[in-house]
Structures are given as structure tokens and as C-alpha cells.
Coordinates of N, CA and C in Angstrom, one line a residue:
M1426 N 351.7 -27.9 75.7 CA 350.5 -28.3 76.4 C 349.8 -27.1 77.1
S1427 N 348.5 -27.0 77.0 CA 347.7 -25.9 77.5 C 347.9 -25.7 79.0
K1428 N 348.1 -24.5 79.4 CA 348.1 -24.2 80.8 C 346.7 -23.8 81.3
V1429 N 346.5 -24.1 82.6 CA 345.2 -23.6 83.3 C 345.6 -22.3 84.0
I1430 N 345.1 -21.2 83.6 CA 345.4 -19.9 84.1 C 344.2 -19.3 84.8
V1431 N 344.3 -19.0 86.1 CA 343.1 -18.4 86.8 C 343.4 -16.9 87.0
I1432 N 342.5 -16.1 86.6 CA 342.6 -14.6 86.6 C 341.5 -14.0 87.4
T1433 N 341.9 -13.2 88.4 CA 340.8 -12.5 89.2 C 340.6 -11.2 88.6
G1434 N 339.4 -10.6 88.8 CA 339.1 -9.3 88.3 C 339.1 -9.4 86.8
A1435 N 338.5 -10.4 86.2 CA 338.6 -10.7 84.7 C 337.5 -10.1 83.9
G1436 N 336.6 -9.3 84.6 CA 335.5 -8.8 83.9 C 335.8 -7.6 83.0
G1437 N 336.9 -7.0 83.2 CA 337.3 -5.7 82.5 C 338.7 -5.4 82.6
G1438 N 339.2 -4.4 82.0 CA 340.5 -3.8 82.1 C 341.6 -4.9 81.8
L1439 N 342.6 -4.8 82.6 CA 343.8 -5.7 82.4 C 343.4 -7.2 82.6
G1440 N 342.5 -7.5 83.5 CA 342.1 -8.9 83.7 C 341.4 -9.5 82.4
R1441 N 340.6 -8.7 81.8 CA 339.9 -9.1 80.6 C 340.9 -9.2 79.4
A1442 N 341.8 -8.3 79.4 CA 342.9 -8.3 78.3 C 343.7 -9.6 78.5
L1443 N 344.1 -9.9 79.7 CA 344.9 -11.2 79.9 C 344.1 -12.4 79.5
A1444 N 342.8 -12.4 79.9 CA 342.0 -13.6 79.5 C 341.8 -13.7 78.0
R1445 N 341.6 -12.6 77.3 CA 341.5 -12.6 75.9 C 342.8 -13.1 75.2
R1446 N 344.0 -12.6 75.7 CA 345.2 -13.0 75.1 C 345.5 -14.5 75.3
F1447 N 345.5 -14.9 76.6 CA 345.8 -16.3 76.9 C 344.8 -17.3 76.3
G1448 N 343.5 -16.9 76.3 CA 342.5 -17.8 75.7 C 342.8 -17.9 74.2
G1449 N 343.1 -16.7 73.6 CA 343.4 -16.7 72.1 C 344.7 -17.5 71.8
E1450 N 345.6 -17.7 72.7 CA 346.8 -18.4 72.5 C 346.7 -19.9 72.8
G1451 N 345.5 -20.3 73.1 CA 345.3 -21.8 73.3 C 345.4 -22.2 74.8
E1452 N 345.6 -21.3 75.7 CA 345.5 -21.6 77.1 C 344.1 -21.8 77.6
T1453 N 343.9 -22.5 78.7 CA 342.6 -22.6 79.4 C 342.6 -21.5 80.4
V1454 N 341.6 -20.6 80.3 CA 341.5 -19.5 81.3 C 340.3 -19.6 82.1
V1455 N 340.5 -19.4 83.4 CA 339.4 -19.4 84.4 C 339.2 -18.0 84.8
L1456 N 338.0 -17.4 84.6 CA 337.8 -16.0 84.8 C 337.0 -15.8 86.1
L1457 N 337.6 -15.2 87.1 CA 336.9 -14.9 88.3 C 336.5 -13.4 88.4
G1458 N 335.3 -13.1 88.8 CA 334.8 -11.7 88.9 C 333.7 -11.6 89.9
R1459 N 333.5 -10.5 90.5 CA 332.4 -10.3 91.5 C 331.1 -10.3 90.8
T1460 N 331.1 -9.7 89.6 CA 329.8 -9.6 88.8 C 329.9 -10.8 87.7
L1461 N 329.1 -11.8 88.0 CA 329.2 -13.0 87.1 C 328.8 -12.7 85.7
T1462 N 327.9 -11.8 85.4 CA 327.5 -11.5 84.0 C 328.7 -10.9 83.2
K1463 N 329.5 -10.2 83.9 CA 330.7 -9.6 83.2 C 331.7 -10.7 82.8
V1464 N 332.0 -11.6 83.7 CA 333.0 -12.6 83.3 C 332.4 -13.6 82.4
E1465 N 331.1 -13.8 82.5 CA 330.4 -14.7 81.5 C 330.5 -14.1 80.1
A1466 N 330.3 -12.8 80.0 CA 330.4 -12.2 78.6 C 331.8 -12.4 78.0
V1467 N 332.8 -12.2 78.9 CA 334.2 -12.3 78.4 C 334.5 -13.8 78.0
A1468 N 334.0 -14.7 78.8 CA 334.2 -16.2 78.5 C 333.5 -16.5 77.2
A1469 N 332.3 -16.0 77.0 CA 331.5 -16.3 75.8 C 332.3 -15.8 74.6
E1470 N 332.9 -14.7 74.7 CA 333.7 -14.1 73.6 C 334.9 -15.0 73.3
I1471 N 335.5 -15.5 74.3 CA 336.8 -16.4 74.1 C 336.4 -17.7 73.6
G1472 N 335.3 -18.4 74.1 CA 334.9 -19.7 73.6 C 335.1 -20.8 74.6
D1473 N 335.3 -22.0 74.1 CA 335.3 -23.2 74.9 C 336.5 -23.3 75.9
S1474 N 337.5 -22.5 75.6 CA 338.7 -22.6 76.5 C 338.6 -21.7 77.7
A1475 N 337.4 -21.1 78.0 CA 337.2 -20.2 79.1 C 336.1 -20.6 80.0
L1476 N 336.3 -20.5 81.3 CA 335.3 -20.8 82.3 C 335.1 -19.6 83.2
A1477 N 333.9 -19.1 83.3 CA 333.6 -18.0 84.2 C 333.0 -18.4 85.5
I1478 N 333.5 -17.8 86.6 CA 333.0 -18.1 87.9 C 332.8 -16.8 88.7
G1479 N 331.6 -16.7 89.3 CA 331.4 -15.5 90.1 C 332.2 -15.7 91.4
C1480 N 332.9 -14.7 91.8 CA 333.7 -14.8 93.0 C 334.0 -13.4 93.6
D1481 N 333.7 -13.2 94.8 CA 334.1 -12.0 95.5 C 335.4 -12.3 96.3
V1482 N 336.6 -11.9 95.8 CA 337.8 -12.4 96.4 C 338.0 -11.9 97.9
A1483 N 337.2 -10.9 98.3 CA 337.4 -10.5 99.7 C 336.6 -11.4 100.6
S1484 N 335.8 -12.3 100.1 CA 335.0 -13.2 100.9 C 335.7 -14.6 101.0
P1485 N 336.1 -15.1 102.2 CA 336.7 -16.4 102.3 C 335.8 -17.5 101.7
D1486 N 334.5 -17.4 102.0 CA 333.5 -18.4 101.6 C 333.4 -18.4 100.1
S1487 N 333.4 -17.2 99.5 CA 333.2 -17.1 98.0 C 334.5 -17.7 97.3
V1488 N 335.6 -17.4 97.9 CA 336.9 -17.9 97.3 C 336.9 -19.4 97.4
R1489 N 336.6 -20.0 98.6 CA 336.6 -21.4 98.7 C 335.7 -22.1 97.7
A1490 N 334.5 -21.5 97.6 CA 333.5 -22.1 96.6 C 334.0 -22.0 95.2
A1491 N 334.6 -20.9 94.8 CA 335.1 -20.7 93.5 C 336.2 -21.8 93.2
F1492 N 337.2 -21.9 94.1 CA 338.3 -22.9 93.8 C 337.8 -24.3 93.9
A1493 N 336.8 -24.6 94.7 CA 336.2 -25.9 94.7 C 335.6 -26.2 93.3
Q1494 N 335.0 -25.2 92.7 CA 334.4 -25.4 91.4 C 335.5 -25.6 90.4
I1495 N 336.6 -24.9 90.5 CA 337.8 -25.0 89.6 C 338.3 -26.5 89.7
A1496 N 338.4 -27.0 91.0 CA 339.0 -28.3 91.2 C 338.1 -29.4 90.6
E1497 N 336.8 -29.1 90.5 CA 335.9 -30.1 89.8 C 336.2 -30.2 88.3
C1498 N 336.7 -29.1 87.8 CA 336.9 -29.1 86.3 C 338.3 -29.4 85.9
F1499 N 339.3 -29.1 86.7 CA 340.7 -29.2 86.4 C 341.5 -29.8 87.5
P1500 N 342.4 -30.7 87.2 CA 343.2 -31.4 88.3 C 344.3 -30.5 88.9
A1501 N 344.7 -29.4 88.2 CA 345.8 -28.6 88.7 C 345.6 -27.2 88.1
I1502 N 346.2 -26.2 88.8 CA 346.3 -24.8 88.3 C 347.8 -24.5 88.0
D1503 N 348.0 -24.0 86.8 CA 349.4 -23.7 86.4 C 349.8 -22.2 86.8
V1504 N 348.8 -21.3 86.7 CA 349.1 -19.9 86.9 C 347.9 -19.3 87.6
L1505 N 348.2 -18.5 88.7 CA 347.2 -17.6 89.3 C 347.6 -16.2 89.2
I1506 N 346.8 -15.4 88.6 CA 347.1 -13.9 88.5 C 346.1 -13.2 89.4
N1507 N 346.6 -12.6 90.5 CA 345.8 -11.9 91.4 C 345.7 -10.4 90.9
N1508 N 344.7 -10.1 90.1 CA 344.5 -8.8 89.4 C 343.4 -8.0 90.0
A1509 N 342.4 -8.6 90.7 CA 341.3 -7.8 91.2 C 341.7 -6.7 92.2
A1510 N 341.2 -5.6 92.0 CA 341.6 -4.4 92.8 C 340.5 -3.4 92.9
V1511 N 340.4 -2.7 94.0 CA 339.6 -1.5 94.2 C 340.5 -0.3 94.1
Y1512 N 340.1 0.7 93.2 CA 341.0 1.9 93.1 C 340.0 3.1 93.3
E1513 N 340.1 3.7 94.4 CA 339.2 4.8 94.7 C 340.0 5.8 95.6
P1514 N 340.0 7.1 95.1 CA 340.7 8.1 95.9 C 339.8 8.6 97.0
F1515 N 340.4 8.9 98.2 CA 339.7 9.5 99.3 C 340.7 10.0 100.3
L1516 N 340.3 11.0 101.1 CA 341.1 11.4 102.2 C 340.8 10.5 103.4
M1517 N 341.9 10.3 104.2 CA 341.7 9.3 105.3 C 340.6 9.8 106.3
E1518 N 340.6 11.1 106.6 CA 339.7 11.6 107.6 C 338.2 11.5 107.1
E1519 N 338.0 11.4 105.8 CA 336.7 11.3 105.2 C 336.3 9.9 104.8
A1520 N 337.2 8.9 105.0 CA 337.0 7.6 104.5 C 335.8 6.9 105.3
T1521 N 335.0 6.2 104.5 CA 333.9 5.4 105.1 C 334.5 4.0 105.5
D1522 N 333.8 3.3 106.4 CA 334.2 2.0 106.7 C 334.4 1.1 105.5
D1523 N 333.4 1.2 104.6 CA 333.4 0.4 103.4 C 334.5 0.7 102.5
Q1524 N 334.9 2.0 102.4 CA 336.0 2.3 101.5 C 337.3 1.7 102.0
I1525 N 337.5 1.7 103.3 CA 338.8 1.1 103.9 C 338.7 -0.4 103.8
L1526 N 337.6 -1.0 104.2 CA 337.6 -2.5 104.3 C 337.5 -3.1 102.9
S1527 N 336.8 -2.4 101.9 CA 336.7 -2.9 100.6 C 338.1 -2.9 99.9
S1528 N 338.8 -1.8 100.1 CA 340.2 -1.7 99.5 C 341.1 -2.8 100.0
I1529 N 341.1 -2.9 101.3 CA 342.0 -3.9 101.9 C 341.6 -5.3 101.6
G1530 N 340.2 -5.6 101.7 CA 339.7 -6.9 101.4 C 339.9 -7.4 100.0
T1531 N 339.8 -6.5 99.0 CA 339.9 -6.9 97.6 C 341.4 -6.9 97.2
N1532 N 342.1 -5.8 97.5 CA 343.5 -5.7 97.0 C 344.5 -6.5 97.7
L1533 N 344.4 -6.8 99.0 CA 345.4 -7.5 99.7 C 344.8 -8.9 100.3
T1534 N 343.8 -8.8 101.1 CA 343.3 -10.1 101.6 C 342.8 -11.0 100.5
G1535 N 342.2 -10.5 99.4 CA 341.8 -11.3 98.3 C 342.9 -12.1 97.7
A1536 N 344.0 -11.4 97.5 CA 345.2 -12.1 96.9 C 345.6 -13.3 97.8
M1537 N 345.6 -13.0 99.1 CA 346.0 -14.0 100.1 C 345.0 -15.2 100.1
L1538 N 343.7 -14.9 100.1 CA 342.7 -16.0 100.1 C 342.8 -16.8 98.8
C1539 N 343.0 -16.2 97.7 CA 343.1 -16.9 96.4 C 344.4 -17.7 96.3
A1540 N 345.5 -17.2 96.8 CA 346.7 -18.0 96.8 C 346.6 -19.2 97.7
R1541 N 346.0 -19.0 98.9 CA 345.8 -20.1 99.9 C 345.0 -21.2 99.2
S1542 N 344.0 -20.9 98.4 CA 343.2 -21.9 97.8 C 343.9 -22.5 96.6
A1543 N 344.7 -21.8 95.9 CA 345.3 -22.3 94.7 C 346.5 -23.1 95.0
I1544 N 347.3 -22.9 96.0 CA 348.5 -23.6 96.3 C 348.4 -25.1 96.4
P1545 N 347.4 -25.6 97.0 CA 347.3 -27.1 97.0 C 347.1 -27.7 95.6
M1546 N 346.7 -26.9 94.6 CA 346.5 -27.4 93.3 C 347.7 -27.1 92.4
M1547 N 348.7 -26.6 92.9 CA 349.9 -26.2 92.2 C 351.1 -27.1 92.4
G1548 N 351.8 -27.4 91.3 CA 353.0 -28.2 91.4 C 354.2 -27.5 90.9
A1549 N 355.3 -28.2 90.8 CA 356.5 -27.6 90.3 C 356.3 -27.0 88.9
G1550 N 356.8 -25.7 88.7 CA 356.6 -25.0 87.4 C 355.4 -24.1 87.5
A1551 N 354.6 -24.1 88.5 CA 353.4 -23.2 88.6 C 353.9 -21.8 89.0
H1552 N 353.0 -20.9 88.8 CA 353.4 -19.5 89.0 C 352.2 -18.6 89.6
I1553 N 352.5 -17.9 90.6 CA 351.5 -16.9 91.1 C 352.1 -15.5 90.8
I1554 N 351.2 -14.7 90.1 CA 351.6 -13.3 89.8 C 350.6 -12.4 90.4
N1555 N 351.1 -11.5 91.2 CA 350.3 -10.5 91.9 C 350.5 -9.1 91.2
V1556 N 349.4 -8.4 91.0 CA 349.4 -7.1 90.3 C 349.5 -6.0 91.3
S1557 N 350.7 -5.3 91.3 CA 350.9 -4.2 92.2 C 350.7 -2.9 91.4
S1558 N 351.2 -1.8 91.9 CA 351.0 -0.5 91.2 C 352.2 0.4 91.4
E1559 N 352.5 1.2 90.4 CA 353.6 2.2 90.4 C 353.4 3.2 91.6
S1560 N 352.1 3.3 92.0 CA 351.8 4.3 93.1 C 352.5 4.0 94.4
V1561 N 353.0 2.8 94.6 CA 353.7 2.4 95.8 C 354.9 3.3 96.0
D1562 N 355.5 3.8 94.9 CA 356.7 4.6 95.0 C 356.5 6.0 94.6
L1563 N 355.2 6.4 94.4 CA 354.9 7.8 93.9 C 354.0 8.5 94.9
P1564 N 354.2 9.8 95.1 CA 353.4 10.5 96.1 C 352.0 10.9 95.7
F1565 N 351.3 9.9 95.2 CA 349.9 10.3 94.8 C 349.1 10.6 96.0
P1566 N 348.4 11.7 96.0 CA 347.5 12.1 97.1 C 346.2 11.3 97.1
H1567 N 345.5 11.3 98.2 CA 344.2 10.7 98.3 C 344.2 9.1 98.0
M1568 N 345.4 8.5 98.0 CA 345.5 7.1 97.6 C 346.2 6.3 98.7
I1569 N 346.3 6.8 99.9 CA 347.2 6.1 100.8 C 346.7 4.7 101.2
V1570 N 345.4 4.4 101.2 CA 345.0 3.1 101.5 C 345.3 2.1 100.3
Y1571 N 345.0 2.6 99.1 CA 345.4 1.8 97.9 C 346.9 1.5 97.9
Q1572 N 347.7 2.6 98.2 CA 349.1 2.4 98.1 C 349.6 1.4 99.2
A1573 N 349.0 1.5 100.4 CA 349.3 0.6 101.5 C 349.0 -0.9 101.1
T1574 N 347.8 -1.1 100.5 CA 347.5 -2.5 100.1 C 348.4 -3.0 99.1
K1575 N 348.9 -2.2 98.1 CA 349.8 -2.7 97.1 C 351.2 -2.9 97.6
A1576 N 351.6 -2.0 98.6 CA 352.9 -2.3 99.2 C 352.9 -3.6 100.0
G1577 N 351.7 -3.8 100.7 CA 351.6 -5.1 101.4 C 351.6 -6.3 100.5
L1578 N 351.0 -6.1 99.3 CA 350.9 -7.2 98.3 C 352.3 -7.5 97.8
E1579 N 353.2 -6.5 97.7 CA 354.5 -6.8 97.2 C 355.3 -7.5 98.3
R1580 N 355.1 -7.1 99.6 CA 355.8 -7.8 100.7 C 355.3 -9.3 100.8
F1581 N 354.0 -9.4 100.6 CA 353.4 -10.8 100.6 C 354.0 -11.6 99.5
S1582 N 354.2 -11.1 98.3 CA 354.8 -11.8 97.2 C 356.2 -12.3 97.5
M1583 N 357.0 -11.4 98.1 CA 358.4 -11.8 98.4 C 358.4 -12.9 99.4
G1584 N 357.6 -12.8 100.5 CA 357.6 -13.8 101.5 C 357.0 -15.2 100.9
L1585 N 356.0 -15.1 100.1 CA 355.4 -16.3 99.6 C 356.3 -17.0 98.6
Y1586 N 357.1 -16.3 97.9 CA 358.1 -16.9 97.0 C 359.1 -17.8 97.9
R1587 N 359.6 -17.2 99.0 CA 360.5 -18.0 99.8 C 359.8 -19.2 100.4
E1588 N 358.5 -19.1 100.6 CA 357.8 -20.2 101.2 C 357.6 -21.3 100.1
L1589 N 357.3 -20.9 98.9 CA 357.0 -21.9 97.8 C 358.1 -22.3 96.9
D1590 N 359.2 -21.6 96.9 CA 360.3 -21.9 96.1 C 360.8 -23.4 96.2
P1591 N 360.9 -23.9 97.5 CA 361.3 -25.3 97.6 C 360.5 -26.3 96.9
R1592 N 359.2 -26.0 96.6 CA 358.4 -26.9 95.9 C 358.3 -26.6 94.4
G1593 N 359.1 -25.6 93.9 CA 359.1 -25.3 92.5 C 358.1 -24.3 92.0
V1594 N 357.4 -23.6 92.9 CA 356.4 -22.7 92.5 C 357.0 -21.3 92.6
R1595 N 356.9 -20.5 91.5 CA 357.4 -19.1 91.5 C 356.3 -18.1 91.9
V1596 N 356.7 -17.1 92.5 CA 355.8 -16.0 92.8 C 356.5 -14.7 92.4
S1597 N 355.7 -13.9 91.6 CA 356.2 -12.6 91.2 C 355.2 -11.5 91.4
F1598 N 355.6 -10.3 91.4 CA 354.6 -9.2 91.3 C 355.0 -8.2 90.2
V1599 N 354.0 -7.7 89.6 CA 354.2 -6.7 88.5 C 353.7 -5.4 89.0
R1600 N 354.6 -4.4 89.0 CA 354.2 -3.1 89.5 C 353.8 -2.3 88.2
A1601 N 352.5 -2.2 88.0 CA 351.9 -1.7 86.8 C 351.8 -0.2 86.8
G1602 N 352.0 0.4 85.6 CA 351.8 1.9 85.5 C 350.4 2.2 85.0
Q1603 N 350.2 3.4 84.7 CA 348.9 3.9 84.3 C 348.5 3.3 82.9
M1604 N 347.3 2.7 82.9 CA 347.0 2.0 81.6 C 345.5 2.2 81.3
M1605 N 345.1 1.9 80.1 CA 343.7 2.1 79.7 C 343.3 1.1 78.7
D1606 N 342.0 1.0 78.4 CA 341.5 0.3 77.3 C 340.3 1.1 76.7
E1607 N 339.6 0.5 75.7 CA 338.6 1.3 75.0 C 337.4 1.5 75.9
D1608 N 337.2 0.7 76.9 CA 336.0 0.8 77.7 C 336.2 1.4 79.1
K1609 N 337.4 2.0 79.3 CA 337.8 2.4 80.6 C 336.9 3.6 81.0
R1610 N 336.3 3.4 82.2 CA 335.4 4.5 82.8 C 335.8 4.6 84.3
W1611 N 335.9 5.7 84.8 CA 336.1 5.9 86.2 C 334.8 6.3 86.9
D1612 N 334.2 5.3 87.5 CA 332.8 5.4 88.0 C 332.9 5.9 89.4
I1613 N 333.3 7.2 89.6 CA 333.3 7.8 90.9 C 332.7 9.2 90.8
D1614 N 332.3 9.8 92.0 CA 331.7 11.1 92.0 C 332.6 12.1 91.3
P1615 N 332.0 12.9 90.4 CA 332.8 13.9 89.7 C 333.6 14.9 90.6
G1616 N 332.9 15.2 91.7 CA 333.6 16.1 92.6 C 334.8 15.5 93.3
V1617 N 334.7 14.2 93.6 CA 335.9 13.5 94.2 C 337.0 13.4 93.1
A1618 N 336.6 13.1 91.9 CA 337.6 13.0 90.8 C 338.3 14.3 90.6
A1619 N 337.5 15.4 90.6 CA 338.1 16.7 90.4 C 339.1 17.1 91.5
R1620 N 338.8 16.7 92.8 CA 339.7 17.0 93.9 C 341.0 16.2 93.7
F1621 N 340.8 14.9 93.4 CA 342.0 14.1 93.2 C 342.9 14.5 92.1
L1622 N 342.3 14.9 91.0 CA 343.1 15.4 89.8 C 343.8 16.7 90.2
A1623 N 343.2 17.6 90.9 CA 343.8 18.8 91.3 C 344.9 18.6 92.3
A1624 N 344.7 17.7 93.2 CA 345.8 17.4 94.2 C 347.0 16.7 93.5
S1625 N 346.7 15.8 92.6 CA 347.7 15.1 91.9 C 348.5 16.1 91.0
A1626 N 347.9 17.0 90.4 CA 348.6 18.0 89.6 C 349.5 18.8 90.4
A1627 N 349.0 19.2 91.6 CA 349.8 20.0 92.5 C 351.1 19.2 93.0
A1628 N 350.9 17.9 93.0 CA 352.1 17.0 93.4 C 353.0 16.7 92.2
G1629 N 352.6 17.2 91.1 CA 353.4 16.9 89.9 C 353.1 15.6 89.2
L1630 N 351.9 15.1 89.5 CA 351.5 13.8 89.0 C 350.2 13.8 88.3
N1631 N 350.0 14.8 87.5 CA 348.7 14.9 86.8 C 348.4 13.7 85.9
P1632 N 347.4 12.8 86.2 CA 347.1 11.7 85.4 C 346.8 12.0 84.0
R1633 N 346.3 13.2 83.7 CA 345.9 13.6 82.4 C 347.1 13.9 81.5
E1634 N 348.2 14.1 82.1 CA 349.4 14.5 81.4 C 350.5 13.3 81.4
R1635 N 350.3 12.3 82.2 CA 351.2 11.2 82.3 C 351.0 10.2 81.2
A1636 N 352.1 9.6 80.7 CA 352.0 8.6 79.6 C 351.1 7.4 80.1
T1637 N 350.3 6.9 79.2 CA 349.4 5.8 79.5 C 349.7 4.7 78.5
S1638 N 349.8 3.4 79.0 CA 349.9 2.3 78.1 C 348.6 1.6 77.9
H1639 N 348.5 0.8 76.9 CA 347.2 0.1 76.6 C 347.3 -1.2 77.3
V1640 N 346.2 -1.7 77.9 CA 346.2 -3.0 78.6 C 346.8 -4.1 77.8
S1641 N 346.5 -4.1 76.5 CA 346.9 -5.2 75.6 C 348.5 -5.3 75.5
S1642 N 349.1 -4.1 75.6 CA 350.6 -4.1 75.7 C 351.1 -4.7 77.0
V1643 N 350.4 -4.4 78.1 CA 350.9 -4.9 79.4 C 350.8 -6.4 79.5
T1644 N 349.9 -7.0 78.7 CA 349.8 -8.5 78.8 C 351.1 -9.2 78.4
Q1645 N 351.9 -8.5 77.5 CA 353.1 -9.1 77.1 C 354.1 -9.5 78.2
V1646 N 354.1 -8.7 79.2 CA 355.0 -8.9 80.4 C 354.5 -10.2 81.1
F1647 N 353.2 -10.4 81.2 CA 352.7 -11.6 81.9 C 353.0 -12.9 81.1
R1648 N 352.9 -12.7 79.7 CA 353.3 -13.8 78.9 C 354.7 -14.2 79.1
S1649 N 355.6 -13.2 79.1 CA 357.0 -13.4 79.3 C 357.3 -14.1 80.6
L1650 N 356.7 -13.6 81.7 CA 356.9 -14.2 83.0 C 356.5 -15.7 83.1
I1651 N 355.4 -16.0 82.5 CA 354.9 -17.4 82.5 C 355.8 -18.3 81.7
D1652 N 356.4 -17.7 80.7 CA 357.2 -18.5 79.8 C 358.7 -18.5 80.2
L1653 N 359.1 -18.0 81.3 CA 360.5 -18.0 81.7 C 361.0 -19.4 81.8
P1654 N 362.3 -19.7 81.4 CA 362.9 -21.0 81.5 C 362.9 -21.4 83.0
A1655 N 363.0 -22.6 83.3 CA 362.9 -23.2 84.6 C 364.1 -22.6 85.5
D1656 N 365.2 -22.3 84.9 CA 366.3 -21.8 85.7 C 366.4 -20.3 85.8
L1657 N 365.3 -19.6 85.6 CA 365.2 -18.2 85.7 C 364.0 -17.8 86.6
H1658 N 364.1 -16.7 87.3 CA 363.0 -16.2 88.1 C 363.0 -14.7 88.1
A1659 N 361.9 -14.0 87.9 CA 361.8 -12.6 88.0 C 360.9 -12.3 89.2
A1660 N 361.5 -11.8 90.3 CA 360.7 -11.6 91.5 C 359.7 -10.4 91.3
S1661 N 360.2 -9.4 90.5 CA 359.3 -8.2 90.3 C 359.6 -7.6 89.0
V1662 N 358.6 -7.0 88.4 CA 358.8 -6.2 87.1 C 358.1 -4.9 87.3
S1663 N 358.7 -3.8 86.9 CA 358.1 -2.5 87.0 C 357.8 -2.0 85.6
L1664 N 356.5 -1.5 85.4 CA 356.1 -1.0 84.1 C 355.7 0.5 84.3
F1665 N 356.0 1.2 83.2 CA 355.6 2.6 83.2 C 355.1 2.9 81.7
G1666 N 354.0 3.7 81.7 CA 353.5 4.1 80.4 C 354.6 5.0 79.7
R1667 N 354.6 5.0 78.4 CA 355.5 5.9 77.7 C 354.8 6.4 76.4
A1668 N 355.1 7.5 75.9 CA 354.5 8.0 74.7 C 355.0 7.2 73.5
A1669 N 354.1 6.7 72.7 CA 354.4 5.9 71.6 C 355.1 6.7 70.5
S1670 N 356.2 6.3 70.0 CA 356.9 7.1 68.9 C 356.3 6.9 67.6

């Protein structure tokens, strides 16, 4: 039987790859994204099994409206994948208000808001999967706000699992490594990017030299999590890119 899978940040990258995979495998996918035209394009590519909804996950009102629209179309949600994230390097002393608030609002608060709205529509066997980052345990420079939001997301996942396990809802987080797709672009100031790359190289973490996985490969882990037998649970999964042999 087809599952209803809600994916945030579905307009590109991993979110788009997940939507393509699950939609192509016969699941019903709901694509949430801040830019409606992007998620509409992905939904049009997938076909009738996809629904696109504009949603800024950092906005409580936007999240409430999006999940109200979902409820009008589907009686229940089987899977929520909190994938939306802001990834921008900056030094703390130079950070703007928007850089701090946008990172926290999208990466951490957004996952909480979406979970809060999804839980009343979830029953036994449902699953919430939060997308974290390998940077939680790595000394990447210029990324402390991003790392803090992802560490908080992991702690939120563990606590939420204990809260929801009695009703049969699983909660996992996937600590994802460096990944790419054909359209990947880093839309930041070249000077900021150069400083980040130089500082990362000095810390022994040069992104240009580290192994990178393809987003389509990463989707396999989410498929496996969703398909776990009822008597198994994976609280966390850690992924790292590796050089293909």
C-alpha cells in the first residue's frame, strides 16, 4: 500500500532526490519548499503521485497552513522527512541577525514545527526522519551555528523518539556526509567561500579533497529506514562519502 511521505526542502538536492525516488517507487510524496515554483517543477516531473506546497518551515503560520492543506488531501501521514536546511559559513563575530536566525529557524525550529503539525496525523508504524550532518563531530571552521543546529536536531530526535515510541511512531536521524548532484551550486559570495575553503584545508578538512557521495545513493538509507520491520528501530545512521572503486 502506498505511503504518504512528506519531504521538506524538496526543491533540490537530497530532498528532490528523495521525492524522485519515492514517487518513482509508487509512494505518494508531498513536497514542501520555500520557493513554490521549485517544488512544483519537481512534482510535475514525478506526476500524479506528487503534491507541491509552498512552505517556509521557519514560519509557524506557514507550517500550519501547509499541514492543513495536507490534511485536506490525505487522512494520515506515514513519513515526515525534515530535510530543509540553511548551510552558510560565517564567523560568529561577523554574523548578521538574519544569518543566525535563518539557520536556527530553518535547521532546528523548522523540524520542530513540522513534527508538531505532523504528529496528530501519524499512527502506529509512522516514521519521522531528521537530516543531520557529519559536521556535528568534525571541526569545520566558520560553521558553528550550522553545527549547533544539527547537534540540537539530533538531541531533539532522541527525545522525540522516547515521547512517541509508546504510540508506535519511530524517530530517527541520519547524519549525512558530503554529497552532490548534477545541479549543485553554492550560491554564496566567492570571497566567503574562499575563506571557508582555506580555513577548512588548514583544519585538515578540505571539501575539495574529501570523498563525496551522490544524493541518489544517499536515498537508499532512507528507503531502508522506512522499510524496517516493526520489531526493529534505528535511532541514528551515519553516512560518509567514499571514493567509488
